[in-house]
Short mmCIF file of C-alpha atoms and ligand atoms in Angstrom, two decimals:
data_model
loop_
_atom_site.label_atom_id
_atom_site.label_comp_id
_atom_site.label_asym_id
_atom_site.label_seq_id
_atom_site.Cartn_x
_atom_site.Cartn_y
_atom_site.Cartn_z
CA MET A 1 0.00 0.00 0.00
CA PRO A 2 1.48 3.40 -0.90
CA GLY A 3 2.61 5.39 2.05
CA SER A 4 2.57 2.56 4.56
CA SER A 5 6.04 1.27 3.71
CA GLN A 6 9.32 1.75 5.47
CA THR A 7 12.41 2.10 3.31
CA ARG A 8 14.09 -0.67 5.31
CA LEU A 9 15.96 -2.49 2.56
CA GLY A 10 15.46 -6.16 1.81
CA PRO A 11 18.48 -8.38 1.03
CA LYS A 12 17.96 -8.09 -2.75
CA SER A 13 18.07 -4.30 -2.60
CA GLN A 14 21.07 -4.39 -0.32
CA ALA A 15 22.94 -6.62 -2.77
CA VAL A 16 22.26 -4.18 -5.64
CA ILE A 17 23.49 -1.25 -3.57
CA GLU A 18 26.64 -3.11 -2.53
CA ARG A 19 27.50 -4.03 -6.14
CA THR A 20 26.90 -0.44 -7.20
CA HIS A 21 29.28 0.87 -4.55
CA LYS A 22 31.88 -1.73 -5.42
CA TYR A 23 31.98 -1.18 -9.19
CA SER A 24 30.57 2.29 -9.88
CA ALA A 25 32.47 5.56 -9.81
CA ASN A 26 31.50 7.48 -6.73
CA HIS A 27 29.82 10.32 -8.60
CA TYR A 28 26.33 10.42 -7.03
CA HIS A 29 24.79 10.52 -3.57
CA ARG A 30 22.01 8.02 -4.21
CA LEU A 31 18.96 7.53 -2.03
CA PRO A 32 18.66 4.08 -0.39
CA VAL A 33 16.06 2.59 -2.71
CA VAL A 34 16.22 0.26 -5.73
CA PHE A 35 13.55 0.76 -8.37
CA VAL A 36 12.56 -1.88 -10.89
CA ARG A 37 9.32 -0.63 -12.46
CA GLY A 38 7.59 2.62 -13.33
CA GLU A 39 4.15 3.40 -14.70
CA GLY A 40 2.69 6.89 -15.00
CA VAL A 41 3.43 8.67 -11.73
CA ARG A 42 4.19 5.45 -9.81
CA LEU A 43 7.42 3.57 -9.11
CA TRP A 44 7.94 0.15 -7.52
CA ASP A 45 11.05 -0.98 -5.66
CA LEU A 46 12.66 -4.42 -5.64
CA GLU A 47 10.60 -5.44 -2.61
CA GLY A 48 7.38 -4.47 -4.40
CA ARG A 49 6.66 -1.26 -2.46
CA GLU A 50 4.92 1.53 -4.36
CA TYR A 51 6.04 5.17 -4.47
CA ILE A 52 4.79 8.41 -6.00
CA ASP A 53 7.51 9.91 -8.19
CA MET A 54 7.73 13.61 -7.35
CA LEU A 55 11.21 13.90 -8.82
CA GLY A 56 10.22 12.99 -12.39
CA THR A 57 13.88 12.36 -13.25
CA TYR A 58 14.56 16.09 -12.84
CA SER A 59 11.78 16.98 -15.27
CA ALA A 60 12.56 14.38 -17.94
CA LEU A 61 9.37 12.43 -17.28
CA ASN A 62 6.73 15.02 -18.14
CA VAL A 63 4.56 12.36 -19.83
CA GLY A 64 5.05 9.84 -16.99
CA HIS A 65 6.89 6.54 -16.82
CA CYS A 66 6.61 4.19 -19.81
CA HIS A 67 3.91 6.11 -21.67
CA PRO A 68 2.16 3.39 -23.73
CA ARG A 69 1.92 5.36 -26.99
CA ILE A 70 5.60 6.27 -26.92
CA LEU A 71 6.56 2.75 -25.86
CA ASN A 72 4.78 1.35 -28.94
CA VAL A 73 6.66 3.69 -31.25
CA LEU A 74 9.94 2.79 -29.55
CA ARG A 75 9.31 -0.94 -29.98
CA GLU A 76 8.27 -0.60 -33.60
CA GLN A 77 11.14 1.70 -34.61
CA ALA A 78 13.73 -0.39 -32.75
CA GLY A 79 12.76 -3.36 -34.91
CA LEU A 80 12.90 -1.36 -38.16
CA LEU A 81 15.94 0.89 -38.00
CA ALA A 82 17.43 1.96 -34.68
CA ASN A 83 20.54 3.71 -35.92
CA VAL A 84 22.24 4.64 -39.14
CA SER A 85 25.03 7.07 -39.87
CA ASN A 86 24.37 10.79 -40.15
CA ALA A 87 25.99 10.50 -43.58
CA VAL A 88 22.51 9.61 -44.94
CA TYR A 89 18.89 10.81 -44.66
CA THR A 90 16.01 9.19 -42.76
CA PRO A 91 12.30 10.08 -42.67
CA GLN A 92 12.41 9.95 -38.86
CA TYR A 93 15.06 12.68 -38.75
CA ALA A 94 13.11 14.85 -41.19
CA ASP A 95 9.96 14.37 -39.06
CA PHE A 96 11.89 15.21 -35.91
CA VAL A 97 13.46 18.46 -37.07
CA GLU A 98 10.22 19.63 -38.70
CA ASN A 99 8.05 18.80 -35.69
CA LEU A 100 10.43 20.24 -33.12
CA ALA A 101 11.05 23.46 -35.06
CA LYS A 102 7.30 23.97 -35.43
CA PHE A 103 6.65 23.05 -31.77
CA CYS A 104 9.11 25.80 -30.75
CA PHE A 105 8.06 28.30 -33.47
CA LEU A 106 11.70 28.51 -34.57
CA ASP A 107 13.44 27.69 -37.84
CA LYS A 108 16.12 25.03 -37.45
CA VAL A 109 17.21 22.18 -35.18
CA LEU A 110 20.60 20.73 -34.24
CA PRO A 111 20.19 17.35 -32.48
CA LYS A 112 22.40 16.07 -29.66
CA ASN A 113 22.06 13.46 -26.91
CA GLY A 114 22.35 14.76 -23.33
CA GLY A 115 21.34 18.27 -22.30
CA VAL A 116 24.83 19.59 -21.68
CA GLU A 117 25.91 18.59 -25.19
CA ALA A 118 23.16 20.80 -26.61
CA TRP A 119 24.28 23.60 -24.30
CA GLU A 120 27.85 23.25 -25.62
CA SER A 121 26.61 23.33 -29.20
CA ALA A 122 24.65 26.50 -28.45
CA VAL A 123 27.90 28.04 -27.17
CA LYS A 124 29.64 27.02 -30.40
CA ILE A 125 26.84 28.42 -32.55
CA ALA A 126 26.96 31.70 -30.61
CA ARG A 127 30.73 32.00 -31.00
CA ALA A 128 30.60 31.11 -34.71
CA TRP A 129 27.81 33.66 -35.20
CA GLY A 130 29.85 36.23 -33.26
CA TYR A 131 32.90 35.84 -35.50
CA GLY A 132 31.07 35.25 -38.77
CA VAL A 133 28.11 37.65 -38.50
CA LYS A 134 28.67 40.15 -35.70
CA GLY A 135 32.33 40.64 -36.58
CA VAL A 136 33.90 39.99 -33.17
CA ASP A 137 37.71 39.58 -33.30
CA ARG A 138 38.84 35.92 -33.35
CA ASN A 139 39.13 34.26 -29.93
CA LYS A 140 37.64 37.28 -28.17
CA ALA A 141 34.00 36.15 -27.94
CA GLU A 142 32.35 36.45 -24.52
CA ILE A 143 29.23 34.71 -23.32
CA ILE A 144 27.32 36.02 -20.32
CA VAL A 145 25.73 33.52 -17.94
CA CYS A 146 24.10 33.85 -14.51
CA ASP A 147 25.34 33.20 -10.98
CA GLY A 148 23.66 30.07 -9.65
CA ALA A 149 22.97 28.72 -13.14
CA PHE A 150 23.25 25.06 -14.04
CA HIS A 151 23.91 23.96 -17.61
CA GLY A 152 25.47 20.54 -17.03
CA ARG A 153 28.82 19.11 -16.12
CA THR A 154 31.23 19.23 -19.03
CA LEU A 155 34.36 21.32 -18.62
CA ALA A 156 32.92 24.26 -20.54
CA ALA A 157 29.65 24.15 -18.59
CA ILE A 158 31.34 24.11 -15.20
CA SER A 159 33.81 26.76 -16.38
CA ALA A 160 30.85 28.98 -17.21
CA THR A 161 28.85 28.45 -14.07
CA GLN A 162 31.00 27.60 -11.09
CA LYS A 163 34.59 27.75 -12.34
CA CYS A 164 36.64 24.59 -12.31
CA GLY A 165 38.52 25.39 -9.12
CA ASP A 166 41.45 23.37 -7.81
CA LYS A 167 40.03 20.07 -8.85
CA PHE A 168 39.29 20.48 -12.55
CA GLY A 169 41.06 23.67 -13.54
CA PRO A 170 42.05 25.44 -15.64
CA SER A 171 38.62 26.82 -16.51
CA ALA A 172 37.70 27.38 -20.14
CA PRO A 173 37.83 31.11 -20.92
CA GLY A 174 35.17 33.29 -22.54
CA PHE A 175 32.44 33.28 -19.88
CA VAL A 176 31.29 36.13 -17.67
CA SER A 177 28.78 35.59 -14.85
CA VAL A 178 26.30 38.15 -13.53
CA PRO A 179 23.66 37.94 -10.76
CA PHE A 180 20.44 36.21 -11.90
CA GLY A 181 17.52 38.63 -12.08
CA ASP A 182 19.68 41.78 -12.18
CA THR A 183 19.02 43.62 -15.44
CA ASP A 184 21.53 46.41 -14.78
CA ALA A 185 24.33 43.96 -13.98
CA PHE A 186 23.66 42.21 -17.27
CA GLU A 187 23.56 45.43 -19.26
CA ASN A 188 26.82 46.64 -17.69
CA ALA A 189 28.53 43.33 -18.51
CA VAL A 190 27.80 43.56 -22.25
CA THR A 191 30.86 44.56 -24.31
CA LYS A 192 31.57 44.73 -28.03
CA ASN A 193 32.75 41.11 -27.74
CA THR A 194 29.57 39.74 -26.14
CA VAL A 195 28.01 37.20 -28.48
CA ALA A 196 25.31 35.69 -26.28
CA PHE A 197 23.43 35.76 -23.01
CA VAL A 198 22.50 32.25 -21.86
CA VAL A 199 19.88 32.03 -19.14
CA GLU A 200 17.41 29.59 -17.58
CA PRO A 201 13.94 31.21 -17.35
CA ILE A 202 13.67 29.63 -13.89
CA GLN A 203 16.83 28.28 -12.28
CA GLY A 204 16.20 24.61 -11.56
CA GLU A 205 19.28 23.12 -9.92
CA GLY A 206 20.05 26.55 -8.46
CA GLY A 207 16.99 26.19 -6.20
CA ILE A 208 13.82 26.89 -8.25
CA ASN A 209 14.72 30.58 -8.49
CA ILE A 210 12.16 32.73 -10.28
CA PRO A 211 13.48 36.05 -11.61
CA PRO A 212 11.68 39.34 -10.92
CA GLU A 213 8.67 40.17 -13.10
CA GLY A 214 9.77 41.65 -16.44
CA TYR A 215 13.42 40.51 -16.15
CA LEU A 216 13.43 38.24 -19.19
CA ASN A 217 11.67 40.83 -21.33
CA LYS A 218 14.18 43.49 -20.35
CA VAL A 219 17.27 41.36 -20.93
CA SER A 220 15.91 40.11 -24.26
CA TYR A 221 15.38 43.72 -25.33
CA ILE A 222 18.96 44.59 -24.31
CA CYS A 223 20.18 41.61 -26.37
CA LEU A 224 18.29 42.88 -29.39
CA ASP A 225 19.55 46.41 -28.89
CA ARG A 226 23.21 45.39 -28.42
CA ASN A 227 23.28 42.68 -31.09
CA VAL A 228 23.74 39.82 -28.63
CA LEU A 229 22.08 36.40 -29.09
CA PHE A 230 19.37 35.72 -26.50
CA VAL A 231 19.72 32.05 -25.57
CA LEU A 232 17.32 30.23 -23.28
CA ASP A 233 18.23 26.98 -21.55
CA GLU A 234 14.83 25.28 -21.21
CA ILE A 235 16.25 21.82 -20.62
CA GLN A 236 14.46 21.64 -17.29
CA THR A 237 11.64 24.18 -17.70
CA GLY A 238 10.59 23.12 -21.20
CA PHE A 239 7.90 20.87 -22.63
CA CYS A 240 4.95 22.03 -20.52
CA ARG A 241 6.63 21.79 -17.09
CA THR A 242 5.77 25.34 -15.98
CA GLY A 243 2.24 25.42 -17.41
CA ASN A 244 3.14 26.57 -20.89
CA LYS A 245 4.96 24.80 -23.72
CA PHE A 246 8.07 26.67 -22.62
CA ALA A 247 8.61 28.93 -19.62
CA PHE A 248 9.44 31.84 -21.92
CA TRP A 249 5.90 31.64 -23.30
CA HIS A 250 4.64 33.19 -20.07
CA GLN A 251 6.23 36.36 -21.44
CA CYS A 252 6.15 37.65 -24.96
CA LEU A 253 9.67 36.60 -25.94
CA SER A 254 11.54 35.29 -28.91
CA PRO A 255 14.89 33.60 -28.24
CA ASP A 256 17.55 33.33 -30.93
CA LEU A 257 18.49 29.89 -29.59
CA LEU A 258 16.48 27.54 -27.39
CA ILE A 259 18.22 24.60 -25.70
CA VAL A 260 16.02 21.59 -24.97
CA GLY A 261 16.53 18.05 -23.64
CA LYS A 262 15.20 15.87 -20.84
CA ALA A 263 11.44 15.51 -21.60
CA LEU A 264 12.00 15.70 -25.36
CA SER A 265 12.03 11.90 -25.58
CA GLY A 266 9.22 11.30 -23.09
CA GLY A 267 11.99 10.24 -20.72
CA PHE A 268 12.85 7.11 -22.73
CA LEU A 269 16.14 8.03 -24.40
CA PRO A 270 18.77 10.73 -24.34
CA ILE A 271 17.93 13.23 -27.04
CA SER A 272 18.46 16.97 -26.84
CA ALA A 273 18.66 19.83 -29.31
CA VAL A 274 19.45 23.42 -30.04
CA VAL A 275 16.54 25.05 -31.84
CA GLY A 276 17.03 28.48 -33.32
CA THR A 277 16.52 31.18 -35.86
CA LYS A 278 17.89 30.62 -39.33
CA GLU A 279 20.38 33.48 -38.91
CA ALA A 280 21.96 32.02 -35.77
CA MET A 281 21.80 28.36 -36.81
CA ASP A 282 23.35 29.03 -40.22
CA ALA A 283 26.62 29.89 -38.46
CA ILE A 284 27.24 26.12 -38.25
CA LYS A 285 28.60 24.46 -41.39
CA PRO A 286 29.20 20.76 -42.20
CA GLY A 287 31.93 19.39 -39.95
CA ASP A 288 31.51 22.07 -37.28
CA ASP A 289 29.29 19.93 -35.08
CA GLY A 290 27.77 16.46 -34.97
CA SER A 291 27.52 13.26 -32.99
CA THR A 292 27.27 9.56 -33.81
CA PHE A 293 23.97 9.07 -32.01
CA GLY A 294 22.57 12.60 -32.39
CA GLY A 295 19.39 12.44 -34.47
CA ASN A 296 19.28 8.64 -34.74
CA PRO A 297 15.99 7.27 -36.12
CA LEU A 298 14.99 5.56 -32.87
CA ALA A 299 15.36 8.67 -30.71
CA CYS A 300 13.76 10.84 -33.41
CA ALA A 301 10.67 8.63 -33.76
CA VAL A 302 10.28 8.53 -29.98
CA ALA A 303 10.65 12.31 -29.67
CA VAL A 304 8.07 13.01 -32.37
CA GLU A 305 5.54 10.85 -30.53
CA ALA A 306 6.43 12.49 -27.20
CA LEU A 307 5.77 15.95 -28.70
CA LYS A 308 2.35 14.74 -29.89
CA VAL A 309 1.51 13.33 -26.46
CA LEU A 310 2.47 16.62 -24.76
CA GLU A 311 0.08 18.51 -27.01
CA GLU A 312 -2.76 16.00 -27.31
CA GLU A 313 -2.91 15.31 -23.56
CA ARG A 314 -2.81 19.09 -22.95
CA LEU A 315 -0.09 18.65 -20.38
CA ALA A 316 0.69 22.38 -20.27
CA ASP A 317 -2.89 23.07 -19.11
CA ARG A 318 -2.68 20.30 -16.53
CA ALA A 319 0.63 21.66 -15.20
CA LEU A 320 -0.83 25.16 -14.95
CA LEU A 321 -4.04 24.22 -13.14
CA LEU A 322 -2.68 21.49 -10.88
CA GLY A 323 0.47 23.51 -10.21
CA GLU A 324 -1.57 26.49 -8.97
CA TYR A 325 -3.56 24.20 -6.70
CA PHE A 326 -0.49 22.37 -5.40
CA ILE A 327 1.53 25.54 -4.73
CA SER A 328 -1.36 27.21 -2.91
CA GLN A 329 -1.88 24.14 -0.69
CA LEU A 330 1.84 23.90 0.08
CA LYS A 331 1.93 27.61 0.94
CA GLY A 332 -0.92 26.99 3.37
CA LEU A 333 1.05 24.40 5.34
CA ASP A 334 1.71 25.61 8.83
CA SER A 335 5.31 24.56 9.55
CA SER A 336 8.16 26.46 11.13
CA LEU A 337 10.56 24.25 9.12
CA ILE A 338 9.54 25.84 5.82
CA LYS A 339 11.07 29.14 4.77
CA GLU A 340 9.36 29.54 1.41
CA VAL A 341 7.37 27.69 -1.22
CA ARG A 342 7.91 28.88 -4.80
CA GLY A 343 7.31 27.58 -8.28
CA ARG A 344 5.52 27.78 -11.56
CA GLY A 345 3.27 25.05 -12.93
CA LEU A 346 4.56 21.74 -11.63
CA MET A 347 8.11 22.97 -11.04
CA ILE A 348 7.99 23.59 -7.33
CA GLY A 349 10.59 24.19 -4.63
CA ILE A 350 10.10 24.05 -0.88
CA GLU A 351 12.90 25.92 0.82
CA PHE A 352 13.55 24.56 4.30
CA GLN A 353 15.28 26.09 7.26
CA ARG A 354 18.85 24.72 7.42
CA GLU A 355 19.33 20.94 7.59
CA HIS A 356 15.62 20.14 7.56
CA GLY A 357 15.39 19.69 3.78
CA LEU A 358 17.38 16.47 3.70
CA GLU A 359 15.56 15.10 6.72
CA PHE A 360 12.24 15.85 4.99
CA ARG A 361 13.46 14.09 1.82
CA ASP A 362 14.40 10.95 3.76
CA LYS A 363 11.14 10.82 5.66
CA MET A 364 9.14 11.34 2.48
CA LEU A 365 10.92 8.34 0.97
CA GLU A 366 9.87 6.30 3.98
CA ALA A 367 6.34 7.57 3.40
CA GLY A 368 6.44 6.39 -0.21
CA VAL A 369 7.24 9.67 -1.99
CA LEU A 370 10.40 10.15 -4.07
CA CYS A 371 11.77 13.70 -3.99
CA LYS A 372 15.21 15.25 -3.86
CA GLU A 373 17.01 18.46 -3.04
CA THR A 374 18.38 21.02 -5.45
CA ARG A 375 21.10 23.24 -4.04
CA ASP A 376 20.78 24.88 -0.65
CA ASN A 377 18.11 22.96 1.19
CA VAL A 378 15.40 23.34 -1.43
CA ILE A 379 13.33 20.22 -2.05
CA ARG A 380 12.02 20.08 -5.60
CA PHE A 381 8.68 18.62 -6.63
CA ALA A 382 8.65 17.98 -10.40
CA PRO A 383 6.26 15.06 -10.88
CA PRO A 384 5.07 13.72 -14.24
CA LEU A 385 2.50 16.21 -15.56
CA THR A 386 0.01 13.36 -15.80
CA ILE A 387 -0.33 13.43 -12.01
CA THR A 388 -3.92 13.60 -10.77
CA LYS A 389 -5.40 15.88 -8.11
CA GLU A 390 -5.94 12.79 -5.93
CA GLU A 391 -2.24 11.95 -6.16
CA ILE A 392 -1.33 15.54 -5.30
CA ASP A 393 -3.66 15.36 -2.29
CA SER A 394 -2.01 12.14 -1.23
CA VAL A 395 1.44 13.80 -1.42
CA LEU A 396 0.07 16.77 0.56
CA ASN A 397 -1.24 14.44 3.28
CA ARG A 398 2.10 12.69 3.53
CA THR A 399 3.91 16.03 3.55
CA GLU A 400 1.78 17.20 6.48
CA THR A 401 2.36 13.95 8.35
CA VAL A 402 6.13 14.15 7.85
CA LEU A 403 6.26 17.80 8.89
CA ARG A 404 4.27 16.99 12.04
CA GLN A 405 6.80 14.31 13.02
CA ARG A 406 9.20 17.06 14.09
C1 PLP B 1 18.86 23.86 -17.06
C2 PLP B 1 19.71 22.66 -17.34
N1 PLP B 1 20.62 22.70 -18.34
C3 PLP B 1 21.39 21.65 -18.62
C4 PLP B 1 21.31 20.47 -17.91
C5 PLP B 1 22.19 19.31 -18.24
O1 PLP B 1 21.44 18.28 -18.82
P1 PLP B 1 22.06 16.79 -18.87
O2 PLP B 1 22.12 16.32 -17.46
O3 PLP B 1 21.06 16.02 -19.70
O4 PLP B 1 23.38 16.90 -19.51
C6 PLP B 1 20.38 20.39 -16.86
C7 PLP B 1 20.27 19.17 -16.05
O5 PLP B 1 19.70 19.11 -14.99
C8 PLP B 1 19.57 21.50 -16.57
O6 PLP B 1 18.68 21.48 -15.57
#
């Protein structure tokens, strides 16, 4: 029965955890649970206990676990043609780029695999555009990013956002960081060498940080005025998560480049992309970018079906309505442990007083709810957008119970 279980691990789970620790690199703090099945909003562990997935694989599972329509397409395409070299054409790739460009109301698509790869390609496009179109001197291009941003974990991405420090230095040059939400700081940082401003509409890993009203409009206007590409990283906020197809749709905005990933494949496969205007995207020529698996027919067919599901199941509307309900109920919780509840659609953060966030996470797992922290004691709720009001109420009940245990 959901909620009644303890996370006490059975011997089978323990054996999996031990093997993982023995043979895996030590690159994640994992929660003590072993999952073997997912369906919709539910997960089951090796001992058969049921959980509500409020993590949604960091927003990759907007359509829920193992969506049957997408699963059918995956099975069929895997048996027809899973992969073939990018040296040739496939109908699945043509469908993918056409559907994704139209979904985003932009012109052209560059496919990659993981999110950070798409982010890196956006950086390359911006630099190539800077040298080829804007006329910036070679090797002088600067890209402005935001303090607290997260764009992934390659060397360039960590150079841009947190600097490589003693462990991974030297940092890659060419990035300047300004406070998130501060229009003046951004404007003052723009120089003749600035080629792009890359920003998350809502910072996800940074702690579900929502910028001040009007910020994105103002910075996009400054970009236009100063001939700087306006680049949105919607890897986490995209594909209906915040109650609109993309978070930037809440404002009247038009990015030059849009970086997408995670939910693009319905959570089944790694596929990501840079989507952009013809002018920016045309800076890339054959040989400048590519990847063996990027745009493979299997991932493309799956992504096209996932885009259809997002629209046909009206998941943006669901996220908007249920998100408003959920956030208002969470804000109404009377607990001295909570500092703030913030969010948009079904991208929600509960900021706890020091230390209590992790304790809350662990107790929620015991109560049959999977959730996890972002930075700084903020617990994120980003469930599949197919979640029902009854499931939200069940999570609210468990939240109240856990908070009362203090
Ligand atoms: C905003 C944002 N950009 C980029 C990434 C990196 O994506 P990936 O982990 O698929 O490389 C993430 C991952 O959480 C993200 O939230």
